[in-house]
């Protein structure tokens, strides 16, 4: 079979380390691929004034599948100060290359699975009947609409006249905000389109069917946010009724969901939400299964372009350690999601089993799993390095 070509985008800081380790695991598991490196991140902002160069976009367009480590973002002023002085007065403004990727390729489906690994010392525990300690097994897959809603970027402070006048035609705006001077008004919109909403809902139901989940939970707030959450709820009911009668549709409000996820996390299966609520609820569930060292994600569009990345960032404070201490599992799990995407399920299963075995053995644990505070000396105190954790997984393949 022809070798696959994968675009590898290490990015900044620990993104570079975890991606290298994940590729080592992929190769050891028998995944044959060629990796072409794509430039992304802070270094390219500084040197070229663009953290997402066109050549990287072209690579992804050509090869369709990309693994991504993490990038560093900094506030506006720092970004300008760090820019190569030769580019200084070109009027360049920093914007996140992750958002850029999502928008350019319309990577509208984001999946964030959160599964408990047996033996992970970071698993959520709760107190049950008779003060008994319980460790509920979480097996949740969050579908987050990735391009619209509150993160769509349509926003203003001191909005332009036309926008302000349009807002004033809404009775609630006029009554509640009409007395405030326009310069003191900031507006961030929450736009949902029918097509994108249907796509994320369908993707969630199809996933539930394929992997045998009995419920899809719509996690929004339709009782208050009537137009956007309301539309999503209506469409969810239609889709469930029409095409997925065997799957139950549950409806939770984001605020209540954040409470229930620590009370009965084992009850949930597939969860689907808009952009911001999906972001929130997926971080909430990730906290129950070990946090950033374990939180993986996939994002893809309707043309078969997919980008696979851990949820964590570049953790600059650990980036310059002589030996990296961070947990590579989130990146390795993201690589498994890539394998699912390109139908290399056997290799994905092999890697997941090796990760599970390594965690359940409890011998090799990174500092987060040892509940240590991150510092250079955690390795002396018995924590495994990033490299050692990958080695342990490889030896369990
Ligand atoms: P971060 O996710 O980089 O790190 C937060 C903390 O989480 C770390 O200090 C560390 O204690 C822990 N952590 C992160 N990854 C870990 C791992 N693999 N194993 C063990 N512990 C881990 O978030 P932070 O510090 O808020 O942001 C740092 C930089 O990363 C910023 O420039 C930010 O903009 C960027 N960022 C990038 C993201 C991405 O590339 N997708 C996502 C989040 C932040
Ligand atoms: Mg987040």
Short mmCIF file of C-alpha atoms and ligand atoms in Angstrom, two decimals:
data_model
loop_
_atom_site.label_atom_id
_atom_site.label_comp_id
_atom_site.label_asym_id
_atom_site.label_seq_id
_atom_site.Cartn_x
_atom_site.Cartn_y
_atom_site.Cartn_z
CA UNK A 1 0.00 0.00 0.00
CA UNK A 2 1.23 3.49 -0.79
CA UNK A 3 2.62 5.34 2.17
CA UNK A 4 0.42 8.04 3.61
CA UNK A 5 1.72 11.57 3.80
CA UNK A 6 0.90 13.37 7.02
CA UNK A 7 1.53 17.05 7.62
CA UNK A 8 3.19 17.41 11.01
CA UNK A 9 2.90 20.82 12.66
CA UNK A 10 4.88 20.81 15.90
CA UNK A 11 4.31 24.52 16.61
CA UNK A 12 5.84 25.92 19.79
CA UNK A 13 7.08 24.82 23.19
CA UNK A 14 5.99 21.37 24.31
CA UNK A 15 4.03 20.95 21.07
CA UNK A 16 7.34 20.05 19.48
CA UNK A 17 8.17 17.36 22.04
CA UNK A 18 4.81 15.66 22.27
CA UNK A 19 4.41 15.50 18.51
CA UNK A 20 7.80 13.89 18.05
CA UNK A 21 6.95 11.28 20.67
CA UNK A 22 3.55 10.60 19.11
CA UNK A 23 5.16 10.00 15.73
CA UNK A 24 7.60 7.60 17.36
CA UNK A 25 4.64 5.67 18.80
CA UNK A 26 2.82 5.67 15.43
CA UNK A 27 5.87 4.30 13.68
CA UNK A 28 6.50 1.65 16.33
CA UNK A 29 2.88 0.55 16.03
CA UNK A 30 3.41 -0.13 12.34
CA UNK A 31 1.85 2.97 10.83
CA UNK A 32 3.78 3.66 7.67
CA UNK A 33 3.77 7.30 6.71
CA UNK A 34 5.87 10.10 5.47
CA UNK A 35 5.73 13.27 7.56
CA UNK A 36 6.13 16.66 5.99
CA UNK A 37 6.68 19.45 8.46
CA UNK A 38 4.33 22.43 8.34
CA UNK A 39 5.45 25.75 9.80
CA UNK A 40 3.08 27.24 12.35
CA UNK A 41 3.33 29.33 15.48
CA UNK A 42 5.18 32.06 17.24
CA UNK A 43 8.51 31.66 15.48
CA UNK A 44 6.82 32.41 12.14
CA UNK A 45 4.90 35.32 13.55
CA UNK A 46 8.20 36.82 14.70
CA UNK A 47 10.20 36.16 11.59
CA UNK A 48 7.54 36.59 8.90
CA UNK A 49 4.65 38.37 10.56
CA UNK A 50 2.41 35.37 9.91
CA UNK A 51 1.97 32.46 12.35
CA UNK A 52 0.15 30.44 9.67
CA UNK A 53 2.14 30.84 6.44
CA UNK A 54 0.40 30.16 3.14
CA UNK A 55 2.83 27.30 2.44
CA UNK A 56 1.43 25.45 5.46
CA UNK A 57 -2.13 25.98 4.28
CA UNK A 58 -1.08 24.62 0.87
CA UNK A 59 0.45 21.53 2.46
CA UNK A 60 -2.72 20.76 4.39
CA UNK A 61 -4.84 21.35 1.30
CA UNK A 62 -2.66 18.91 -0.60
CA UNK A 63 -2.25 16.14 1.96
CA UNK A 64 -5.53 16.61 3.88
CA UNK A 65 -4.42 15.14 7.21
CA UNK A 66 -2.36 16.99 9.80
CA UNK A 67 -1.04 16.35 13.28
CA UNK A 68 -0.63 19.48 15.33
CA UNK A 69 1.26 20.00 18.60
CA UNK A 70 0.46 23.37 20.14
CA UNK A 71 1.26 27.01 19.63
CA UNK A 72 2.04 30.00 21.78
CA UNK A 73 -0.18 33.06 21.57
CA UNK A 74 0.52 36.34 23.31
CA UNK A 75 -1.50 39.53 23.83
CA UNK A 76 -1.57 42.15 21.09
CA UNK A 77 1.14 44.46 22.45
CA UNK A 78 3.65 41.73 23.21
CA UNK A 79 3.01 40.29 19.79
CA UNK A 80 3.91 43.57 18.13
CA UNK A 81 7.00 44.05 20.29
CA UNK A 82 8.41 40.64 19.43
CA UNK A 83 7.96 41.08 15.71
CA UNK A 84 11.13 41.18 13.63
CA UNK A 85 11.98 44.93 13.54
CA UNK A 86 12.27 44.81 9.77
CA UNK A 87 8.53 44.03 9.62
CA UNK A 88 7.74 46.58 12.29
CA UNK A 89 5.73 49.17 10.43
CA UNK A 90 3.87 46.91 8.02
CA UNK A 91 0.75 47.21 10.22
CA UNK A 92 0.70 43.48 10.97
CA UNK A 93 -1.77 42.29 13.59
CA UNK A 94 -1.38 38.92 15.31
CA UNK A 95 -4.26 36.48 15.08
CA UNK A 96 -4.39 32.89 16.32
CA UNK A 97 -3.28 30.36 13.71
CA UNK A 98 -5.61 27.78 15.27
CA UNK A 99 -8.63 29.95 14.67
CA UNK A 100 -7.12 30.72 11.27
CA UNK A 101 -6.92 27.01 10.40
CA UNK A 102 -10.46 26.37 11.56
CA UNK A 103 -11.85 29.24 9.56
CA UNK A 104 -9.78 28.69 6.42
CA UNK A 105 -10.65 25.02 6.08
CA UNK A 106 -14.06 25.32 7.74
CA UNK A 107 -13.12 22.61 10.22
CA UNK A 108 -16.59 22.76 11.67
CA UNK A 109 -16.71 19.42 13.49
CA UNK A 110 -14.64 19.12 16.64
CA UNK A 111 -14.62 15.88 18.62
CA UNK A 112 -13.24 15.64 22.14
CA UNK A 113 -13.48 12.22 23.75
CA UNK A 114 -13.05 11.82 27.51
CA UNK A 115 -12.56 8.24 28.66
CA UNK A 116 -11.46 7.01 32.05
CA UNK A 117 -8.33 4.85 32.02
CA UNK A 118 -8.36 2.23 34.72
CA UNK A 119 -5.58 2.95 37.17
CA UNK A 120 -5.11 6.60 36.30
CA UNK A 121 -4.43 8.24 39.68
CA UNK A 122 -6.06 11.41 38.34
CA UNK A 123 -9.46 9.78 37.82
CA UNK A 124 -12.38 11.59 39.38
CA UNK A 125 -13.70 10.01 42.56
CA UNK A 126 -16.84 10.75 44.53
CA UNK A 127 -18.35 9.71 47.83
CA UNK A 128 -21.18 7.21 47.54
CA UNK A 129 -23.57 5.47 49.90
CA UNK A 130 -22.05 4.86 53.34
CA UNK A 131 -19.17 7.18 52.54
CA UNK A 132 -17.82 4.64 50.12
CA UNK A 133 -15.38 6.07 47.59
CA UNK A 134 -16.61 5.55 44.05
CA UNK A 135 -14.71 6.00 40.82
CA UNK A 136 -17.34 6.44 38.11
CA UNK A 137 -16.12 5.39 34.67
CA UNK A 138 -16.46 8.29 32.26
CA UNK A 139 -17.02 7.46 28.61
CA UNK A 140 -18.13 10.67 26.98
CA UNK A 141 -17.52 12.05 23.51
CA UNK A 142 -18.16 15.75 23.03
CA UNK A 143 -19.11 17.12 19.61
CA UNK A 144 -18.41 20.83 19.49
CA UNK A 145 -19.47 23.08 16.62
CA UNK A 146 -16.14 24.61 15.82
CA UNK A 147 -16.61 27.61 13.56
CA UNK A 148 -19.69 29.60 14.58
CA UNK A 149 -21.40 30.99 17.64
CA UNK A 150 -19.71 33.21 20.17
CA UNK A 151 -16.24 32.39 18.81
CA UNK A 152 -17.22 33.41 15.29
CA UNK A 153 -15.40 36.72 15.72
CA UNK A 154 -18.28 38.97 14.68
CA UNK A 155 -18.00 41.60 17.39
CA UNK A 156 -17.57 45.28 18.04
CA UNK A 157 -16.83 47.78 20.74
CA UNK A 158 -18.52 51.10 19.96
CA UNK A 159 -20.29 49.43 17.03
CA UNK A 160 -20.60 51.16 13.66
CA UNK A 161 -23.74 53.28 13.19
CA UNK A 162 -25.51 50.79 10.96
CA UNK A 163 -25.02 48.00 13.44
CA UNK A 164 -26.14 50.19 16.31
CA UNK A 165 -29.24 51.28 14.44
CA UNK A 166 -30.06 47.70 13.58
CA UNK A 167 -29.74 46.76 17.24
CA UNK A 168 -32.01 49.63 18.22
CA UNK A 169 -34.78 48.08 16.12
CA UNK A 170 -34.89 45.22 18.63
CA UNK A 171 -37.27 46.15 21.44
CA UNK A 172 -35.15 44.43 24.09
CA UNK A 173 -32.03 46.26 23.01
CA UNK A 174 -33.83 49.55 23.02
CA UNK A 175 -35.34 49.02 26.46
CA UNK A 176 -32.30 47.51 28.18
CA UNK A 177 -29.37 49.17 26.46
CA UNK A 178 -30.82 52.13 24.58
CA UNK A 179 -29.84 54.63 27.28
CA UNK A 180 -26.17 53.66 27.23
CA UNK A 181 -23.94 55.80 25.00
CA UNK A 182 -22.93 53.85 21.91
CA UNK A 183 -19.22 54.22 22.76
CA UNK A 184 -19.83 52.28 25.95
CA UNK A 185 -21.44 49.30 24.22
CA UNK A 186 -19.55 46.13 23.27
CA UNK A 187 -21.30 43.43 21.28
CA UNK A 188 -20.20 39.86 20.57
CA UNK A 189 -22.62 37.98 18.35
CA UNK A 190 -23.68 34.35 18.58
CA UNK A 191 -24.56 33.32 15.06
CA UNK A 192 -25.70 29.76 14.28
CA UNK A 193 -26.51 28.64 10.74
CA UNK A 194 -28.89 25.84 9.97
CA UNK A 195 -26.41 23.98 7.78
CA UNK A 196 -23.55 23.92 10.28
CA UNK A 197 -25.91 23.11 13.13
CA UNK A 198 -27.33 20.16 11.21
CA UNK A 199 -23.84 18.95 10.37
CA UNK A 200 -22.65 18.82 13.97
CA UNK A 201 -25.89 17.21 15.11
CA UNK A 202 -25.78 14.58 12.38
CA UNK A 203 -22.12 13.85 13.11
CA UNK A 204 -22.96 13.28 16.77
CA UNK A 205 -25.88 10.96 16.07
CA UNK A 206 -23.93 8.99 13.47
CA UNK A 207 -21.08 8.56 15.93
CA UNK A 208 -23.50 7.39 18.63
CA UNK A 209 -24.90 4.80 16.24
CA UNK A 210 -21.51 3.64 15.00
CA UNK A 211 -20.03 3.19 18.45
CA UNK A 212 -23.15 2.02 20.26
CA UNK A 213 -23.91 4.97 22.54
CA UNK A 214 -27.53 4.96 23.64
CA UNK A 215 -27.97 8.71 24.03
CA UNK A 216 -27.02 12.02 22.50
CA UNK A 217 -27.25 14.93 24.91
CA UNK A 218 -27.77 18.38 23.48
CA UNK A 219 -26.02 20.70 25.92
CA UNK A 220 -27.13 24.27 25.25
CA UNK A 221 -29.61 26.65 26.87
CA UNK A 222 -32.71 26.74 24.66
CA UNK A 223 -34.98 28.05 27.42
CA UNK A 224 -33.05 31.34 27.49
CA UNK A 225 -31.10 31.58 24.24
CA UNK A 226 -34.19 30.92 22.20
CA UNK A 227 -33.03 31.64 18.70
CA UNK A 228 -29.67 29.85 18.48
CA UNK A 229 -29.87 27.15 21.16
CA UNK A 230 -33.57 26.93 20.30
CA UNK A 231 -32.86 26.20 16.65
CA UNK A 232 -30.29 23.60 17.61
CA UNK A 233 -32.78 21.86 19.89
CA UNK A 234 -35.52 21.86 17.24
CA UNK A 235 -33.16 20.42 14.64
CA UNK A 236 -31.88 17.81 17.09
CA UNK A 237 -35.45 16.62 17.70
CA UNK A 238 -36.15 16.49 13.96
CA UNK A 239 -32.99 14.53 13.19
CA UNK A 240 -33.52 12.10 16.05
CA UNK A 241 -37.17 11.52 15.10
CA UNK A 242 -36.48 11.08 11.44
CA UNK A 243 -33.25 9.10 11.34
CA UNK A 244 -32.17 7.86 14.77
CA UNK A 245 -35.19 6.48 16.63
CA UNK A 246 -33.04 3.98 18.54
CA UNK A 247 -30.94 6.75 20.10
CA UNK A 248 -32.36 8.85 22.92
CA UNK A 249 -32.10 12.61 22.70
CA UNK A 250 -31.42 14.25 26.06
CA UNK A 251 -31.48 17.97 26.58
CA UNK A 252 -29.40 19.63 29.30
CA UNK A 253 -28.60 23.25 30.02
CA UNK A 254 -24.90 24.05 30.10
CA UNK A 255 -24.99 25.39 33.65
CA UNK A 256 -26.81 22.37 35.04
CA UNK A 257 -24.61 20.07 32.99
CA UNK A 258 -21.51 21.47 34.68
CA UNK A 259 -23.04 20.53 38.01
CA UNK A 260 -24.24 17.09 36.94
CA UNK A 261 -20.98 16.10 35.37
CA UNK A 262 -19.49 15.63 38.80
CA UNK A 263 -22.64 14.04 40.23
CA UNK A 264 -23.29 11.39 37.58
CA UNK A 265 -20.70 11.58 34.83
CA UNK A 266 -21.21 7.90 34.01
CA UNK A 267 -24.70 8.64 32.69
CA UNK A 268 -23.58 10.57 29.64
CA UNK A 269 -22.50 9.26 26.25
CA UNK A 270 -22.33 11.53 23.25
CA UNK A 271 -22.75 15.24 23.98
CA UNK A 272 -23.29 17.85 21.30
CA UNK A 273 -23.08 21.62 21.71
CA UNK A 274 -22.32 24.91 20.03
CA UNK A 275 -18.85 26.36 19.99
CA UNK A 276 -18.48 27.95 23.41
CA UNK A 277 -20.62 25.52 25.42
CA UNK A 278 -18.81 22.66 23.69
CA UNK A 279 -15.51 24.19 24.75
CA UNK A 280 -16.70 24.53 28.34
CA UNK A 281 -18.32 21.14 28.74
CA UNK A 282 -15.34 19.34 27.15
CA UNK A 283 -12.90 20.98 29.57
CA UNK A 284 -15.24 20.00 32.39
CA UNK A 285 -15.25 16.33 31.42
CA UNK A 286 -11.51 16.39 30.67
CA UNK A 287 -10.96 17.36 34.30
CA UNK A 288 -12.61 14.08 35.36
CA UNK A 289 -10.23 11.90 33.37
CA UNK A 290 -6.89 13.49 34.21
CA UNK A 291 -6.88 16.96 32.69
CA UNK A 292 -4.71 18.40 29.98
CA UNK A 293 -2.28 15.49 29.82
CA UNK A 294 -5.17 13.30 28.59
CA UNK A 295 -7.44 15.63 26.59
CA UNK A 296 -7.31 14.95 22.85
CA UNK A 297 -9.24 16.32 19.91
CA UNK A 298 -10.03 16.00 16.24
CA UNK A 299 -11.35 18.68 13.94
CA UNK A 300 -12.41 18.14 10.35
CA UNK A 301 -14.53 19.48 7.52
CA UNK A 302 -16.82 17.99 4.90
CA UNK A 303 -14.03 17.60 2.36
CA UNK A 304 -11.98 15.12 4.33
CA UNK A 305 -9.48 17.58 5.76
CA UNK A 306 -8.67 16.83 9.37
CA UNK A 307 -6.37 18.32 12.01
CA UNK A 308 -5.64 16.32 15.17
CA UNK A 309 -4.27 17.98 18.29
CA UNK A 310 -4.16 17.80 22.05
CA UNK A 311 -6.30 20.35 23.87
CA UNK A 312 -3.36 21.71 25.84
CA UNK A 313 -1.16 24.62 24.80
CA UNK A 314 2.59 25.05 24.47
CA UNK A 315 3.25 25.19 28.27
CA UNK A 316 6.17 27.64 27.83
CA UNK A 317 7.30 27.19 31.44
CA UNK A 318 8.30 23.59 30.66
CA UNK A 319 9.47 24.16 27.12
CA UNK A 320 13.15 24.68 27.86
CA UNK A 321 13.72 21.81 30.28
CA UNK A 322 16.77 19.71 29.35
CA UNK A 323 14.47 16.69 29.46
CA UNK A 324 10.78 17.24 28.85
CA UNK A 325 8.44 16.30 31.71
CA UNK A 326 5.01 16.72 30.14
CA UNK A 327 2.56 13.94 29.46
CA UNK A 328 2.48 12.88 25.78
CA UNK A 329 -0.75 10.86 26.10
CA UNK A 330 -3.08 13.66 24.93
CA UNK A 331 -1.01 13.98 21.75
CA UNK A 332 -0.78 10.20 21.29
CA UNK A 333 -4.56 9.90 21.72
CA UNK A 334 -5.03 12.67 19.16
CA UNK A 335 -2.85 10.68 16.78
CA UNK A 336 -5.19 7.71 17.35
CA UNK A 337 -8.11 9.91 16.34
CA UNK A 338 -6.20 10.64 13.15
CA UNK A 339 -5.87 6.91 12.57
CA UNK A 340 -9.64 6.49 13.04
CA UNK A 341 -10.18 9.27 10.50
CA UNK A 342 -8.12 7.52 7.84
CA UNK A 343 -9.53 4.08 8.68
CA UNK A 344 -6.41 2.69 10.30
CA UNK A 345 -8.51 1.40 13.15
CA UNK A 346 -6.40 -1.65 13.91
CA UNK A 347 -3.31 0.41 14.59
CA UNK A 348 -5.38 2.89 16.60
CA UNK A 349 -6.70 0.09 18.79
CA UNK A 350 -3.23 -1.32 19.24
CA UNK A 351 -1.93 2.03 20.47
CA UNK A 352 -4.94 2.66 22.71
CA UNK A 353 -4.50 -0.74 24.31
CA UNK A 354 -0.83 -0.02 24.93
CA UNK A 355 -1.69 3.33 26.53
CA UNK A 356 -4.32 1.64 28.71
CA UNK A 357 -1.87 -1.07 29.76
CA UNK A 358 0.84 1.45 30.60
CA UNK A 359 -1.55 3.46 32.74
CA UNK A 360 -2.99 0.45 34.53
CA UNK A 361 0.48 -0.93 35.32
CA UNK A 362 1.10 2.31 37.20
CA UNK A 363 4.87 2.00 36.94
CA UNK A 364 5.66 4.75 34.47
CA UNK A 365 3.87 7.98 35.32
CA UNK A 366 4.55 11.55 34.29
CA UNK A 367 4.63 14.29 36.93
CA UNK A 368 0.95 15.15 36.51
CA UNK A 369 -0.01 11.53 37.20
CA UNK A 370 2.24 11.57 40.25
CA UNK A 371 0.37 14.70 41.42
CA UNK A 372 3.62 16.62 41.59
CA UNK A 373 4.02 20.27 40.89
CA UNK A 374 5.86 20.65 37.61
CA UNK A 375 9.55 21.48 38.06
CA UNK A 376 12.93 20.41 36.70
CA UNK A 377 13.54 17.96 39.54
CA UNK A 378 10.37 15.84 39.16
CA UNK A 379 12.41 13.29 37.21
CA UNK A 380 14.75 12.81 40.16
CA UNK A 381 11.69 12.34 42.35
CA UNK A 382 10.46 9.43 40.29
CA UNK A 383 8.30 10.96 37.58
CA UNK A 384 8.77 9.68 34.05
CA UNK A 385 9.88 12.02 31.32
CA UNK A 386 7.86 12.56 28.14
CA UNK A 387 10.27 10.26 26.33
CA UNK A 388 10.11 7.53 28.99
CA UNK A 389 6.32 7.56 28.90
CA UNK A 390 6.38 7.11 25.12
CA UNK A 391 8.94 4.31 25.55
CA UNK A 392 6.68 2.54 28.03
CA UNK A 393 3.75 2.77 25.62
CA UNK A 394 5.91 1.47 22.78
CA UNK A 395 7.06 -1.48 24.85
CA UNK A 396 3.40 -2.33 25.53
CA UNK A 397 2.36 -2.25 21.88
P1 LIG B 1 -1.10 25.22 28.56
O1 LIG B 1 -2.10 24.19 28.17
O2 LIG B 1 0.05 25.41 27.68
O3 LIG B 1 -0.53 24.86 29.99
C1 LIG B 1 -1.25 24.99 31.20
C2 LIG B 1 -0.69 24.05 32.25
O4 LIG B 1 -1.26 22.77 32.05
C3 LIG B 1 0.80 23.83 32.15
O5 LIG B 1 1.52 24.77 32.85
C4 LIG B 1 0.92 22.46 32.76
O6 LIG B 1 0.88 22.57 34.15
C5 LIG B 1 -0.30 21.77 32.28
N1 LIG B 1 -0.09 20.99 31.06
C6 LIG B 1 -0.32 21.37 29.78
N2 LIG B 1 -0.03 20.37 28.94
C7 LIG B 1 0.40 19.35 29.70
C8 LIG B 1 0.85 18.03 29.41
N3 LIG B 1 0.90 17.56 28.17
N4 LIG B 1 1.23 17.25 30.44
C9 LIG B 1 1.19 17.69 31.68
N5 LIG B 1 0.77 18.91 32.04
C10 LIG B 1 0.36 19.74 31.05
O7 LIG B 1 -1.92 26.57 28.74
P2 LIG B 1 -1.40 28.04 29.12
O8 LIG B 1 -0.26 27.98 30.07
O9 LIG B 1 -2.60 28.77 29.49
O10 LIG B 1 -0.88 28.65 27.75
C11 LIG B 1 0.45 28.56 27.30
C12 LIG B 1 0.51 29.00 25.87
O11 LIG B 1 -0.19 28.05 25.05
C13 LIG B 1 -0.16 30.35 25.61
O12 LIG B 1 0.62 31.06 24.71
C14 LIG B 1 -1.49 29.98 25.01
O13 LIG B 1 -1.98 30.98 24.16
C15 LIG B 1 -1.17 28.73 24.25
N6 LIG B 1 -2.29 27.80 24.07
C16 LIG B 1 -2.30 27.11 22.90
C17 LIG B 1 -3.24 26.16 22.67
C18 LIG B 1 -3.14 25.34 21.44
O14 LIG B 1 -2.12 25.40 20.77
N7 LIG B 1 -4.14 24.56 21.11
C19 LIG B 1 -4.32 25.87 23.64
C20 LIG B 1 -4.16 26.60 24.88
C21 LIG B 1 -3.19 27.53 25.06
MG1 LIG B 2 -10.57 25.42 25.70
#
